[in-house]
Amino acid sequence: MVFRRYRWPIFLVVGGIFLLTTFPLSAHFATTSVFPETTSEIPKHTSAPEISSEIVVEDIVSESYTCPATPPNPAVSPDTQGRFNWRSIRKHHPVKEYIQIPLNKSPTKVLIQHHFEVASTETKHKLAIRKQAVQEVFKRCWRSYKARAWTKDELAPISGGAKDTFGSWGATLVDSLDTLWIMGMKDDFAEAVDAAIQIDFGPKIDGEINVFETIIRYLGGFLGAYDVSGCHDARLLHKAIEVADMAYASFDTPNRMPVSRWSPRKAVEGEEQLPAESVLIAEAASASVEFTRLSQLTGDMRYFDAISRVTDVLDKQQGLTKLPGMWPISVNMRKPDLTFDGFFGLGAMADSVYEYLPKMYQLLGANGPVAAQYQRMYDYAMSTAIAHTLFRPMVHDKADILIAGASINGEREDKGQHLVCFAGGMLALGGKLFDNRTHVSIGRKISEGCAWTYKNAPNGIMPEVFSMIACPTMSECNYTIPAGSSPFKNVDDGRYVLRPEAIESIFYMYRITGDSKYQDIAWEMFQAINTHTRTDLANAAISDVMKTPVEKYDSMESFWLAETLKYFYLIFSDPDEISLDEFVFNTEAHPFRIPRG
Ligand code: DMJ
């Protein structure tokens, strides 16, 4: 593949950056009250969108990259271009010596992906059509975002307005950068980068920010864009440092545990902020992949130091919780005490803590003491999760599938949720990394469980939260469910908010097994989602997937462009495009390059 350097536009796009005051509660934790203000008409598109006869398959990732194989020495210094420098604020609890990424003299390349044969011309053509269909949907949304919500956090896809929901820094702009690159939209990428580097992450926000969302969307967005475009544009790295330095300031506490809902203004005014006594584990402990990648790219170990201290607390208390091996949803980071709550699960509010265990192992080169620590923690967590949270649902067609539920005070809760669908991909990835076939097989059953609920839901889209009847064990079932009955015992939350987790796992299954049935599953899912979420401008969340016709509401979170459409696009792409042997995805689907020493 020939490297095509992208061209910078000759004009400068100066985006207006509008800063509002506070973050909302993390959107993926909200389960109530976000219901439609507007109900759009019955979708015009009830089948696959029309495809132009000329199929353009563009190459995406440069083979020529300049990303460092080992952390630079001396470290890269920040260049904020005259904007606020978060390193300048008063430190209450400075670190004397930073924990270093161990020098990994022999990083191991664990091959994750299936060895794919060259596809036939017919298959290539079919996939190119599908890929173009996904790209068309993305382009449409991007055009509307540009026209109506440029530099705002989100486009309102029904009313055509704009929303600020994640810090008012332009969440969709930054979250979409690497998708633009991957989809070959190089001029749009250049224009978006020019706008994104103008963002001011200074302390203009009066309320609290959600540090977790800032890290996964903004820091992840800049790092992903820098890595996929070959580490050529230093402006992206400096922007990553700028936002990371703000997030890093939230770790300036007596025990170096972060403040998850943190006030930039208080920090600048020198006011001490303490970690919360009750905080969601996902928010408190999910920065490892982003901070490690930033330390790898800059040689600055403050980020790796910060997350290593959190990992060590997780490690020490992993066996002391009410369900040893797993950490509960609610934890006290002030003490820190991770042992008091009895609610456990791989899904909402905990998800990325588990997701990042195998991903850290891979990012660290699958070798050395820290990688081994993450492997040990993953193994322990998964053996508990498999034994205590998974169940086989009793379904009319006797499908051999699994659903990841929860454990509440020792009792399994037989509920599924869209958010937990990522676990299929995580277990398949972990199974490949650690040569554990059982995990690959369980990952497959969870991924297919999510695909099954899509297929069997009335409009081909699974609801946000639902319960199902469980078989007595994972291997036996008496199947008393009559054909034609509802796939769900109950639907607790019928929304579909354009989430990625189901297609994410189907994408992992395809890249890991090479089985083309996953591409067909993905195509069905894509058509159902696009048909029912499409608006005149873009795509919108659904308030109840169980109703026909579905009702949409005026929301399109940035992860639709950052994650959902990216995974749909990549499953129909050449498997070498963002290969799982070369990249690790953060929890917001931003691909980070695995360094090769
Ligand atoms: C994304 O923001 C991330 O994937 C996060 O970890 C949880 N889920 C949302 C999308 O559903």
Coordinates of C-alpha atoms and ligand atoms in Angstrom, one line a residue:
M1 CA 0.0 0.0 0.0
V2 CA 1.4 3.4 -1.0
F3 CA 1.5 6.0 1.7
R4 CA -0.5 9.0 0.7
R5 CA 0.3 12.0 2.8
Y6 CA -2.8 14.0 3.5
R7 CA -2.9 17.5 2.4
W8 CA -3.5 20.4 4.7
P9 CA -6.2 22.8 3.4
I10 CA -5.0 26.3 2.4
F11 CA -7.7 28.0 4.4
L12 CA -7.9 28.0 8.1
V13 CA -11.1 26.9 9.7
V14 CA -11.6 28.7 12.9
G15 CA -14.3 26.9 14.8
G16 CA -16.2 28.8 17.4
I17 CA -15.7 27.0 20.7
F18 CA -18.6 27.5 23.0
L19 CA -18.1 26.5 26.5
L20 CA -21.0 25.7 28.7
T21 CA -20.7 24.9 32.3
T22 CA -21.1 21.3 33.3
F23 CA -21.0 17.7 32.1
P24 CA -24.2 15.7 32.4
L25 CA -24.1 12.4 34.2
S26 CA -22.3 10.0 31.9
A27 CA -24.8 9.2 29.1
H28 CA -24.3 5.5 29.2
F29 CA -25.2 5.4 32.9
A30 CA -28.4 7.3 32.4
T31 CA -31.3 4.9 32.1
T32 CA -34.2 7.2 32.6
S33 CA -35.8 10.4 31.4
V34 CA -34.0 11.0 28.0
F35 CA -37.2 10.6 26.0
P36 CA -38.3 12.1 22.7
E37 CA -39.2 15.6 22.4
T38 CA -40.0 15.0 18.7
T39 CA -41.4 12.0 17.0
S40 CA -40.3 11.7 13.5
E41 CA -42.4 10.2 10.7
I42 CA -42.3 6.6 9.7
P43 CA -38.8 5.9 8.3
K44 CA -38.6 6.4 4.6
H45 CA -35.8 3.8 4.2
T46 CA -37.1 0.4 4.9
S47 CA -34.4 -1.4 3.0
A48 CA -30.7 -1.0 2.3
P49 CA -29.7 2.4 1.0
E50 CA -29.1 2.7 -2.7
I51 CA -25.5 2.2 -3.8
S52 CA -24.0 4.1 -6.6
S53 CA -22.7 1.8 -9.3
E54 CA -19.1 3.0 -9.0
I55 CA -17.6 1.4 -6.0
V56 CA -14.6 3.2 -4.6
V57 CA -12.4 1.2 -2.2
E58 CA -9.9 3.5 -0.6
D59 CA -6.8 2.5 1.3
I60 CA -6.8 3.9 4.7
V61 CA -3.8 3.5 6.9
S62 CA -0.3 4.4 6.0
E63 CA 2.3 1.8 6.2
S64 CA 4.8 4.5 6.6
Y65 CA 4.6 5.7 10.1
T66 CA 6.9 7.4 12.5
C67 CA 5.4 6.3 15.8
P68 CA 8.3 5.6 18.3
A69 CA 9.1 2.0 19.0
T70 CA 10.2 2.9 22.5
P71 CA 9.3 6.0 24.7
P72 CA 11.3 9.0 23.5
N73 CA 14.1 10.2 25.8
P74 CA 14.1 13.1 26.7
A75 CA 10.3 13.3 26.9
V76 CA 8.2 15.5 24.6
S77 CA 7.4 18.8 26.2
P78 CA 4.0 20.3 25.9
D79 CA 3.3 23.0 23.4
T80 CA 0.0 24.6 24.2
Q81 CA 0.4 27.4 21.5
G82 CA -0.1 30.0 24.2
R83 CA -3.2 28.4 25.7
F84 CA -3.6 27.4 29.3
N85 CA -0.9 25.0 30.5
W86 CA -2.3 22.6 33.1
R87 CA 1.2 21.8 34.4
S88 CA 1.4 25.3 35.8
I89 CA -1.2 24.9 38.5
R90 CA -0.3 24.4 42.1
K91 CA 0.3 20.8 43.1
H92 CA -0.9 19.6 46.5
H93 CA 0.5 16.1 46.4
P94 CA 3.4 15.9 43.9
V95 CA 4.9 12.6 43.0
K96 CA 8.5 12.2 43.9
E97 CA 9.4 9.4 41.5
Y98 CA 7.3 8.2 38.6
I99 CA 6.6 4.6 38.0
Q100 CA 8.2 3.8 34.6
I101 CA 6.9 1.6 31.8
P102 CA 9.3 -1.3 32.1
L103 CA 11.7 -1.5 29.2
N104 CA 10.5 -4.4 27.2
K105 CA 13.5 -5.8 25.4
S106 CA 11.5 -8.5 23.7
P107 CA 7.9 -7.5 23.1
T108 CA 6.0 -10.4 21.8
K109 CA 3.7 -10.0 18.8
V110 CA 0.7 -12.2 19.7
L111 CA -1.2 -12.8 16.5
I112 CA -4.9 -12.1 17.1
Q113 CA -6.3 -12.1 13.6
H114 CA -7.3 -15.1 11.5
H115 CA -5.0 -15.8 8.6
F116 CA -7.3 -14.6 5.8
E117 CA -7.1 -15.9 2.2
V118 CA -7.5 -13.4 -0.6
A119 CA -11.2 -12.9 -1.2
S120 CA -12.9 -13.7 -4.5
T121 CA -13.9 -10.9 -6.9
E122 CA -17.5 -11.5 -6.1
T123 CA -17.0 -11.3 -2.4
K124 CA -14.8 -8.2 -2.8
H125 CA -17.6 -6.5 -4.7
K126 CA -20.3 -7.5 -2.2
L127 CA -18.1 -6.1 0.7
A128 CA -17.3 -2.9 -1.2
I129 CA -21.0 -2.3 -1.6
R130 CA -21.6 -2.8 2.1
K131 CA -18.7 -0.6 3.0
Q132 CA -19.8 2.1 0.8
A133 CA -23.3 2.0 2.3
V134 CA -21.8 2.5 5.8
Q135 CA -19.6 5.3 4.5
E136 CA -22.6 7.0 2.9
V137 CA -24.4 7.0 6.3
F138 CA -21.3 8.4 8.0
K139 CA -20.8 11.1 5.3
R140 CA -24.4 12.2 5.7
C141 CA -24.2 12.6 9.4
W142 CA -20.8 14.3 9.1
R143 CA -22.2 16.8 6.6
S144 CA -25.1 17.6 8.9
Y145 CA -22.8 18.0 11.9
K146 CA -20.6 20.3 9.9
A147 CA -23.5 22.4 8.6
R148 CA -25.5 22.6 11.9
A149 CA -23.3 21.8 14.9
W150 CA -19.7 22.4 13.9
T151 CA -17.4 22.4 17.0
K152 CA -20.4 21.6 19.3
D153 CA -20.5 18.4 21.2
E154 CA -23.4 16.8 19.3
L155 CA -25.7 17.3 16.4
A156 CA -29.4 17.1 17.3
P157 CA -30.4 14.8 14.4
I158 CA -34.1 15.6 14.3
S159 CA -34.4 19.3 15.0
G160 CA -31.1 20.1 13.4
G161 CA -29.8 22.0 16.4
A162 CA -26.6 21.5 18.4
K163 CA -26.0 20.3 21.9
D164 CA -23.2 20.6 24.4
T165 CA -23.1 17.5 26.5
F166 CA -19.5 16.5 27.1
G167 CA -17.6 19.6 28.2
S168 CA -18.5 21.8 25.2
W169 CA -15.2 21.2 23.6
G170 CA -16.6 19.6 20.4
A171 CA -17.0 15.9 21.4
T172 CA -18.2 14.8 18.0
L173 CA -15.5 16.7 16.2
V174 CA -12.7 15.0 18.2
D175 CA -14.3 11.6 18.5
S176 CA -14.7 11.4 14.7
L177 CA -11.2 12.3 13.6
D178 CA -9.8 8.8 13.2
T179 CA -13.0 7.5 11.5
L180 CA -12.6 10.3 8.9
W181 CA -9.1 9.1 8.3
I182 CA -10.1 5.4 8.2
M183 CA -12.9 6.1 5.8
G184 CA -10.5 7.8 3.5
M185 CA -12.1 11.3 4.0
K186 CA -8.7 12.9 4.1
D187 CA -9.8 16.5 3.2
D188 CA -12.5 16.4 5.9
F189 CA -9.9 14.9 8.3
A190 CA -7.5 17.8 7.6
E191 CA -10.3 20.4 8.1
A192 CA -11.4 18.7 11.3
V193 CA -7.9 18.6 12.7
D194 CA -7.4 22.3 11.9
A195 CA -10.6 23.0 13.9
A196 CA -9.8 20.6 16.7
I197 CA -6.4 21.9 17.5
Q198 CA -8.0 25.3 18.2
I199 CA -10.0 23.8 21.2
D200 CA -9.3 25.6 24.4
F201 CA -9.1 23.1 27.3
G202 CA -8.4 25.9 29.7
P203 CA -10.3 26.3 33.0
K204 CA -13.4 28.1 31.6
I205 CA -15.9 25.5 32.8
D206 CA -17.5 26.4 36.0
G207 CA -19.0 23.1 37.0
E208 CA -17.6 19.6 37.3
I209 CA -16.4 17.6 34.3
N210 CA -16.6 13.8 33.9
V211 CA -12.9 12.9 33.7
F212 CA -13.6 9.4 32.3
E213 CA -15.6 10.7 29.4
T214 CA -13.0 13.4 28.7
I215 CA -10.3 10.8 28.6
I216 CA -12.0 8.2 26.4
R217 CA -13.5 10.6 23.9
Y218 CA -11.1 13.6 23.7
L219 CA -7.7 12.1 24.7
G220 CA -8.7 8.9 22.9
G221 CA -9.8 10.9 19.9
F222 CA -6.5 12.8 19.6
L223 CA -4.3 9.7 20.2
G224 CA -6.3 7.6 17.7
A225 CA -6.1 10.3 15.1
Y226 CA -2.3 10.7 15.7
D227 CA -1.7 6.9 15.5
V228 CA -3.8 6.0 12.5
S229 CA -2.4 8.9 10.5
G230 CA 1.1 7.6 11.1
C231 CA 2.3 9.9 13.9
H232 CA 3.2 12.6 11.4
D233 CA 1.2 15.5 12.8
A234 CA 2.7 16.7 16.1
R235 CA -0.2 19.1 16.6
L236 CA -2.4 16.1 17.5
L237 CA 0.1 14.7 20.0
H238 CA 0.4 18.2 21.6
K239 CA -3.4 18.4 21.8
A240 CA -3.5 15.0 23.4
I241 CA -0.9 16.2 26.0
E242 CA -3.0 19.3 26.6
V243 CA -6.2 17.5 27.4
A244 CA -4.3 14.7 29.3
D245 CA -2.6 17.3 31.5
M246 CA -6.0 18.6 32.6
A247 CA -7.2 15.1 33.3
Y248 CA -3.9 14.3 35.1
A249 CA -4.6 17.2 37.5
S250 CA -7.6 15.3 38.8
F251 CA -5.1 12.7 40.3
D252 CA -3.5 15.3 42.6
T253 CA -5.1 13.9 45.8
P254 CA -3.5 12.5 49.0
N255 CA -3.6 8.9 47.8
R256 CA -3.2 9.7 44.1
M257 CA -6.6 8.2 43.3
P258 CA -8.5 10.4 40.8
V259 CA -11.5 12.7 41.4
S260 CA -14.0 11.4 38.8
R261 CA -16.3 14.4 38.8
W262 CA -13.7 17.2 39.0
S263 CA -13.9 20.9 38.9
P264 CA -11.2 22.6 36.7
R265 CA -12.0 26.0 38.3
K266 CA -11.4 24.7 41.8
A267 CA -8.2 23.1 40.7
V268 CA -6.9 26.4 39.2
E269 CA -7.9 28.3 42.3
G270 CA -5.8 25.9 44.4
E271 CA -8.7 24.3 46.1
E272 CA -8.0 20.7 47.2
Q273 CA -10.4 18.1 45.7
L274 CA -10.8 14.6 47.1
P275 CA -11.7 11.3 45.5
A276 CA -15.3 10.4 46.1
E277 CA -16.4 8.0 48.8
S278 CA -18.8 6.4 46.4
V279 CA -17.9 6.4 42.7
L280 CA -18.5 4.2 39.7
I281 CA -15.6 1.8 39.2
A282 CA -15.6 2.4 35.4
E283 CA -15.1 6.1 36.0
A284 CA -12.4 5.7 38.6
A285 CA -10.3 3.1 37.0
S286 CA -10.5 3.1 33.2
A287 CA -7.7 5.5 32.0
S288 CA -5.0 2.8 31.7
V289 CA -4.9 2.3 27.9
E290 CA -5.0 6.1 27.1
F291 CA -2.5 7.1 29.7
T292 CA -0.1 4.3 28.8
R293 CA -0.2 5.1 25.1
L294 CA 0.5 8.7 25.9
S295 CA 3.5 7.8 28.0
Q296 CA 4.7 5.5 25.2
L297 CA 4.4 8.3 22.6
T298 CA 5.9 11.1 24.8
G299 CA 8.3 9.4 27.1
D300 CA 6.6 11.3 29.9
M301 CA 5.9 8.8 32.6
R302 CA 3.6 10.9 34.7
Y303 CA 0.5 9.4 32.9
F304 CA 1.7 5.8 33.3
D305 CA 2.5 6.5 36.9
A306 CA -1.0 7.8 37.6
I307 CA -2.8 4.8 36.3
S308 CA -0.3 2.3 37.7
R309 CA -1.2 3.4 41.2
V310 CA -4.9 2.8 40.5
T311 CA -4.1 -0.6 38.9
D312 CA -2.2 -1.6 42.1
V313 CA -5.2 -0.8 44.2
L314 CA -7.4 -2.9 42.0
D315 CA -4.9 -5.7 42.1
K316 CA -4.5 -5.6 46.0
Q317 CA -8.2 -5.6 46.6
Q318 CA -9.3 -8.0 43.8
G319 CA -9.5 -11.0 46.2
L320 CA -11.1 -9.0 49.0
T321 CA -14.4 -8.0 47.5
K322 CA -17.8 -9.7 48.1
L323 CA -17.3 -11.5 44.8
P324 CA -13.6 -12.2 44.8
G325 CA -12.1 -11.6 41.4
M326 CA -14.5 -8.9 40.4
W327 CA -14.8 -5.3 41.6
P328 CA -18.2 -3.9 42.5
I329 CA -19.9 -1.1 40.6
S330 CA -19.6 1.3 43.5
V331 CA -16.3 1.9 45.2
N332 CA -14.7 4.3 47.7
M333 CA -11.6 5.9 46.2
R334 CA -11.0 8.1 49.1
K335 CA -9.9 5.3 51.4
P336 CA -9.5 3.5 48.9
D337 CA -12.0 0.7 49.6
L338 CA -13.3 -1.5 46.8
T339 CA -15.0 -4.1 49.0
F340 CA -18.3 -2.7 50.4
D341 CA -20.7 -3.0 47.6
G342 CA -22.5 -6.2 46.5
F343 CA -23.4 -5.3 42.9
F344 CA -21.1 -6.8 40.2
G345 CA -21.3 -7.2 36.5
L346 CA -19.3 -6.7 33.3
G347 CA -21.7 -4.2 31.9
A348 CA -22.7 -0.6 32.6
M349 CA -20.7 1.3 35.1
A350 CA -17.9 -1.3 35.3
D351 CA -17.3 -2.4 31.6
S352 CA -14.1 -0.7 30.6
V353 CA -12.2 -1.7 33.8
Y354 CA -12.4 -5.3 32.6
E355 CA -12.0 -4.5 28.9
Y356 CA -8.7 -2.7 29.6
L357 CA -7.0 -5.7 31.3
P358 CA -6.3 -7.8 28.2
K359 CA -5.8 -4.6 26.2
M360 CA -3.1 -3.3 28.5
Y361 CA -1.3 -6.7 28.2
Q362 CA -1.3 -6.3 24.4
L363 CA -0.4 -2.6 24.4
L364 CA 2.6 -3.4 26.7
G365 CA 4.0 -5.9 24.2
A366 CA 2.6 -9.0 26.0
N367 CA 5.8 -9.4 28.0
G368 CA 7.3 -8.2 31.3
P369 CA 6.1 -7.8 34.8
V370 CA 3.3 -5.2 34.2
A371 CA 1.9 -7.2 31.3
A372 CA 1.9 -10.2 33.6
Q373 CA 0.1 -8.3 36.3
Y374 CA -2.7 -7.4 33.8
Q375 CA -2.9 -11.0 32.6
R376 CA -3.3 -12.3 36.2
M377 CA -6.0 -9.7 36.9
Y378 CA -7.8 -10.6 33.7
D379 CA -7.7 -14.3 34.4
Y380 CA -9.0 -13.9 37.9
A381 CA -11.8 -11.5 36.9
M382 CA -13.0 -13.6 34.0
S383 CA -13.1 -16.9 36.0
T384 CA -15.4 -15.1 38.5
A385 CA -17.5 -13.4 35.8
I386 CA -18.0 -16.6 33.9
A387 CA -19.0 -18.6 37.0
H388 CA -21.3 -15.9 38.5
T389 CA -22.7 -13.6 35.9
L390 CA -23.2 -15.5 32.6
F391 CA -26.4 -17.5 31.8
R392 CA -27.8 -19.3 28.8
P393 CA -31.2 -18.0 27.9
M394 CA -34.1 -20.3 27.1
V395 CA -35.0 -19.4 23.6
H396 CA -37.4 -21.0 21.1
D397 CA -34.8 -22.0 18.6
K398 CA -32.5 -23.6 21.2
A399 CA -29.6 -21.3 20.1
D400 CA -26.4 -22.1 22.0
I401 CA -25.8 -18.5 23.2
L402 CA -24.9 -16.7 26.4
I403 CA -26.0 -13.5 28.0
A404 CA -23.8 -11.6 30.4
G405 CA -26.0 -10.7 33.4
A406 CA -25.0 -9.5 36.9
S407 CA -24.5 -10.7 40.5
I408 CA -26.3 -8.8 43.3
N409 CA -25.5 -9.8 46.8
G410 CA -24.5 -13.3 45.7
E411 CA -27.6 -13.9 43.4
R412 CA -27.3 -13.9 39.7
E413 CA -29.5 -11.4 37.9
D414 CA -30.7 -12.7 34.5
K415 CA -30.7 -9.4 32.7
G416 CA -28.9 -8.5 29.5
Q417 CA -28.0 -5.0 28.4
H418 CA -26.6 -3.6 25.2
L419 CA -23.6 -2.2 27.0
V420 CA -22.4 -5.6 28.1
C421 CA -22.2 -6.9 24.5
F422 CA -18.6 -5.7 24.3
A423 CA -17.7 -8.7 26.6
G424 CA -17.9 -11.1 23.7
G425 CA -15.1 -9.3 21.9
M426 CA -13.1 -8.9 25.1
L427 CA -13.2 -12.6 25.9
A428 CA -12.4 -13.6 22.3
L429 CA -9.4 -11.1 22.4
G430 CA -8.3 -12.4 25.8
G431 CA -8.7 -16.0 24.7
K432 CA -6.4 -15.3 21.7
L433 CA -3.8 -13.4 23.8
F434 CA -3.6 -16.0 26.5
D435 CA -4.2 -19.1 24.4
N436 CA -7.5 -19.9 26.1
R437 CA -9.9 -21.6 23.8
T438 CA -12.7 -21.6 26.4
H439 CA -12.6 -17.8 26.5
V440 CA -12.8 -17.6 22.7
S441 CA -15.7 -19.9 22.7
I442 CA -17.5 -18.0 25.5
G443 CA -16.8 -14.8 23.7
R444 CA -18.4 -16.3 20.6
K445 CA -21.5 -17.3 22.5
I446 CA -21.9 -13.9 24.1
S447 CA -21.4 -12.1 20.7
E448 CA -23.9 -14.4 19.1
G449 CA -26.3 -13.9 22.0
C450 CA -26.3 -10.2 21.2
A451 CA -26.7 -10.9 17.5
W452 CA -29.6 -13.3 18.4
T453 CA -31.4 -10.6 20.4
Y454 CA -31.0 -8.2 17.5
K455 CA -32.4 -10.7 15.1
N456 CA -35.3 -11.7 17.3
A457 CA -36.4 -8.2 18.5
P458 CA -39.4 -6.9 16.6
N459 CA -37.4 -4.3 14.6
G460 CA -34.1 -6.1 14.4
I461 CA -32.5 -4.0 17.2
M462 CA -31.9 -5.1 20.8
P463 CA -33.1 -3.0 23.6
E464 CA -30.9 -1.3 26.2
V465 CA -31.9 -3.5 29.1
F466 CA -34.0 -6.7 29.2
S467 CA -34.5 -9.9 31.2
M468 CA -34.7 -13.4 29.8
I469 CA -35.5 -16.8 31.3
A470 CA -32.3 -18.7 32.1
C471 CA -31.6 -22.3 31.5
P472 CA -30.6 -24.3 34.6
T473 CA -27.0 -24.5 33.4
M474 CA -24.9 -23.3 30.4
S475 CA -25.0 -26.7 28.8
E476 CA -28.5 -28.1 29.6
C477 CA -31.9 -26.6 28.9
N478 CA -35.4 -28.1 28.7
Y479 CA -36.7 -25.5 26.2
T480 CA -40.2 -24.9 27.3
I481 CA -40.5 -21.7 25.4
P482 CA -43.0 -21.9 22.5
A483 CA -42.1 -20.7 19.1
G484 CA -43.5 -17.2 18.4
S485 CA -43.3 -16.0 22.0
S486 CA -41.4 -12.8 22.9
P487 CA -37.7 -13.3 23.1
F488 CA -37.7 -11.3 26.4
K489 CA -39.3 -12.0 29.7
N490 CA -39.3 -8.2 30.3
V491 CA -37.9 -5.1 28.6
D492 CA -36.7 -2.8 31.4
D493 CA -35.4 -0.1 29.0
G494 CA -36.4 -0.2 25.4
R495 CA -34.1 2.5 24.0
Y496 CA -31.5 2.1 21.4
V497 CA -29.1 5.0 21.6
L498 CA -26.9 4.2 18.6
R499 CA -24.5 2.2 20.7
P500 CA -21.7 0.1 19.3
E501 CA -21.1 -2.9 21.6
A502 CA -22.9 -5.5 19.6
I503 CA -21.2 -4.7 16.3
E504 CA -18.0 -4.3 18.2
S505 CA -18.1 -7.9 19.3
I506 CA -19.2 -9.2 16.0
F507 CA -16.3 -7.3 14.4
Y508 CA -13.8 -9.0 16.9
M509 CA -15.4 -12.4 16.1
Y510 CA -14.9 -11.9 12.4
R511 CA -11.3 -10.7 12.6
I512 CA -10.5 -13.5 15.1
T513 CA -12.3 -16.5 13.4
G514 CA -12.4 -15.3 9.8
D515 CA -16.0 -16.7 9.6
S516 CA -17.8 -14.6 7.0
K517 CA -21.2 -15.3 8.7
Y518 CA -20.3 -12.4 11.0
Q519 CA -20.1 -10.1 8.0
D520 CA -23.7 -11.2 7.1
I521 CA -24.8 -10.7 10.7
A522 CA -23.3 -7.2 10.6
W523 CA -25.0 -6.3 7.4
E524 CA -28.4 -7.3 8.8
M525 CA -27.7 -5.3 11.9
F526 CA -26.6 -2.3 9.9
Q527 CA -29.7 -2.3 7.7
A528 CA -32.0 -2.6 10.7
I529 CA -30.3 0.2 12.6
N530 CA -30.0 2.5 9.6
T531 CA -33.6 1.9 8.6
H532 CA -35.1 2.7 12.0
T533 CA -32.8 5.5 13.1
R534 CA -32.5 7.5 9.9
T535 CA -33.8 11.1 10.0
D536 CA -33.8 13.7 7.4
L537 CA -30.4 14.9 8.6
A538 CA -28.6 12.0 10.2
N539 CA -29.4 9.1 12.6
A540 CA -31.3 9.4 15.9
A541 CA -31.7 7.3 19.1
I542 CA -34.9 5.3 19.5
S543 CA -37.0 5.5 22.6
D544 CA -38.5 2.0 22.4
V545 CA -37.3 -0.6 20.0
M546 CA -40.2 -2.9 20.9
K547 CA -42.8 -0.5 19.3
T548 CA -43.5 -0.6 15.6
P549 CA -43.0 1.8 14.1
V550 CA -40.2 2.9 16.4
E551 CA -40.1 6.4 17.9
K552 CA -37.0 8.4 17.6
Y553 CA -35.7 11.2 19.8
D554 CA -33.4 14.0 19.1
S555 CA -30.0 12.5 20.2
M556 CA -27.0 11.3 18.3
E557 CA -24.1 10.7 20.7
S558 CA -20.6 11.1 19.4
F559 CA -20.0 7.3 19.7
W560 CA -22.2 6.8 16.7
L561 CA -19.5 8.3 14.4
A562 CA -16.6 7.3 16.6
E563 CA -17.5 3.7 17.3
T564 CA -20.6 2.2 15.7
L565 CA -20.1 3.2 12.1
K566 CA -16.3 2.6 12.4
Y567 CA -16.9 -1.1 13.4
F568 CA -19.5 -1.5 10.7
Y569 CA -17.0 0.0 8.2
L570 CA -14.1 -2.1 9.3
I571 CA -15.9 -5.4 9.3
F572 CA -16.5 -5.0 5.5
S573 CA -12.9 -3.7 4.9
D574 CA -9.7 -5.6 4.1
P575 CA -8.7 -7.3 7.4
D576 CA -5.3 -5.5 7.2
E577 CA -7.1 -2.2 7.7
I578 CA -6.6 -1.5 11.4
S579 CA -5.5 -5.0 12.0
L580 CA -5.9 -6.3 15.6
D581 CA -2.3 -7.5 15.3
E582 CA -1.2 -3.9 15.0
F583 CA -3.7 -1.8 17.0
V584 CA -5.5 -1.9 20.3
F585 CA -8.9 -0.1 20.4
N586 CA -9.7 2.1 23.4
T587 CA -13.2 1.8 24.8
E588 CA -14.4 4.5 22.5
A589 CA -13.0 2.6 19.4
H590 CA -9.9 4.8 19.0
P591 CA -7.2 2.6 17.5
F592 CA -3.8 2.9 19.3
R593 CA -0.7 1.5 17.6
I594 CA 1.0 -1.3 19.5
P595 CA 4.7 -0.3 19.7
R596 CA 7.2 -2.8 18.2
G597 CA 10.6 -2.6 19.8
Ligands
DMJ1 C1 -18.9 4.5 24.9 O1 -18.8 5.9 25.2 C2 -17.8 3.7 25.4 O2 -17.7 2.5 24.7 C3 -18.0 3.5 26.9 O3 -17.0 2.6 27.4 C4 -19.3 2.8 27.2 N1 -20.2 2.9 26.2 C5 -20.3 4.0 25.3 C6 -21.1 3.6 24.1 O4 -22.1 2.8 24.3

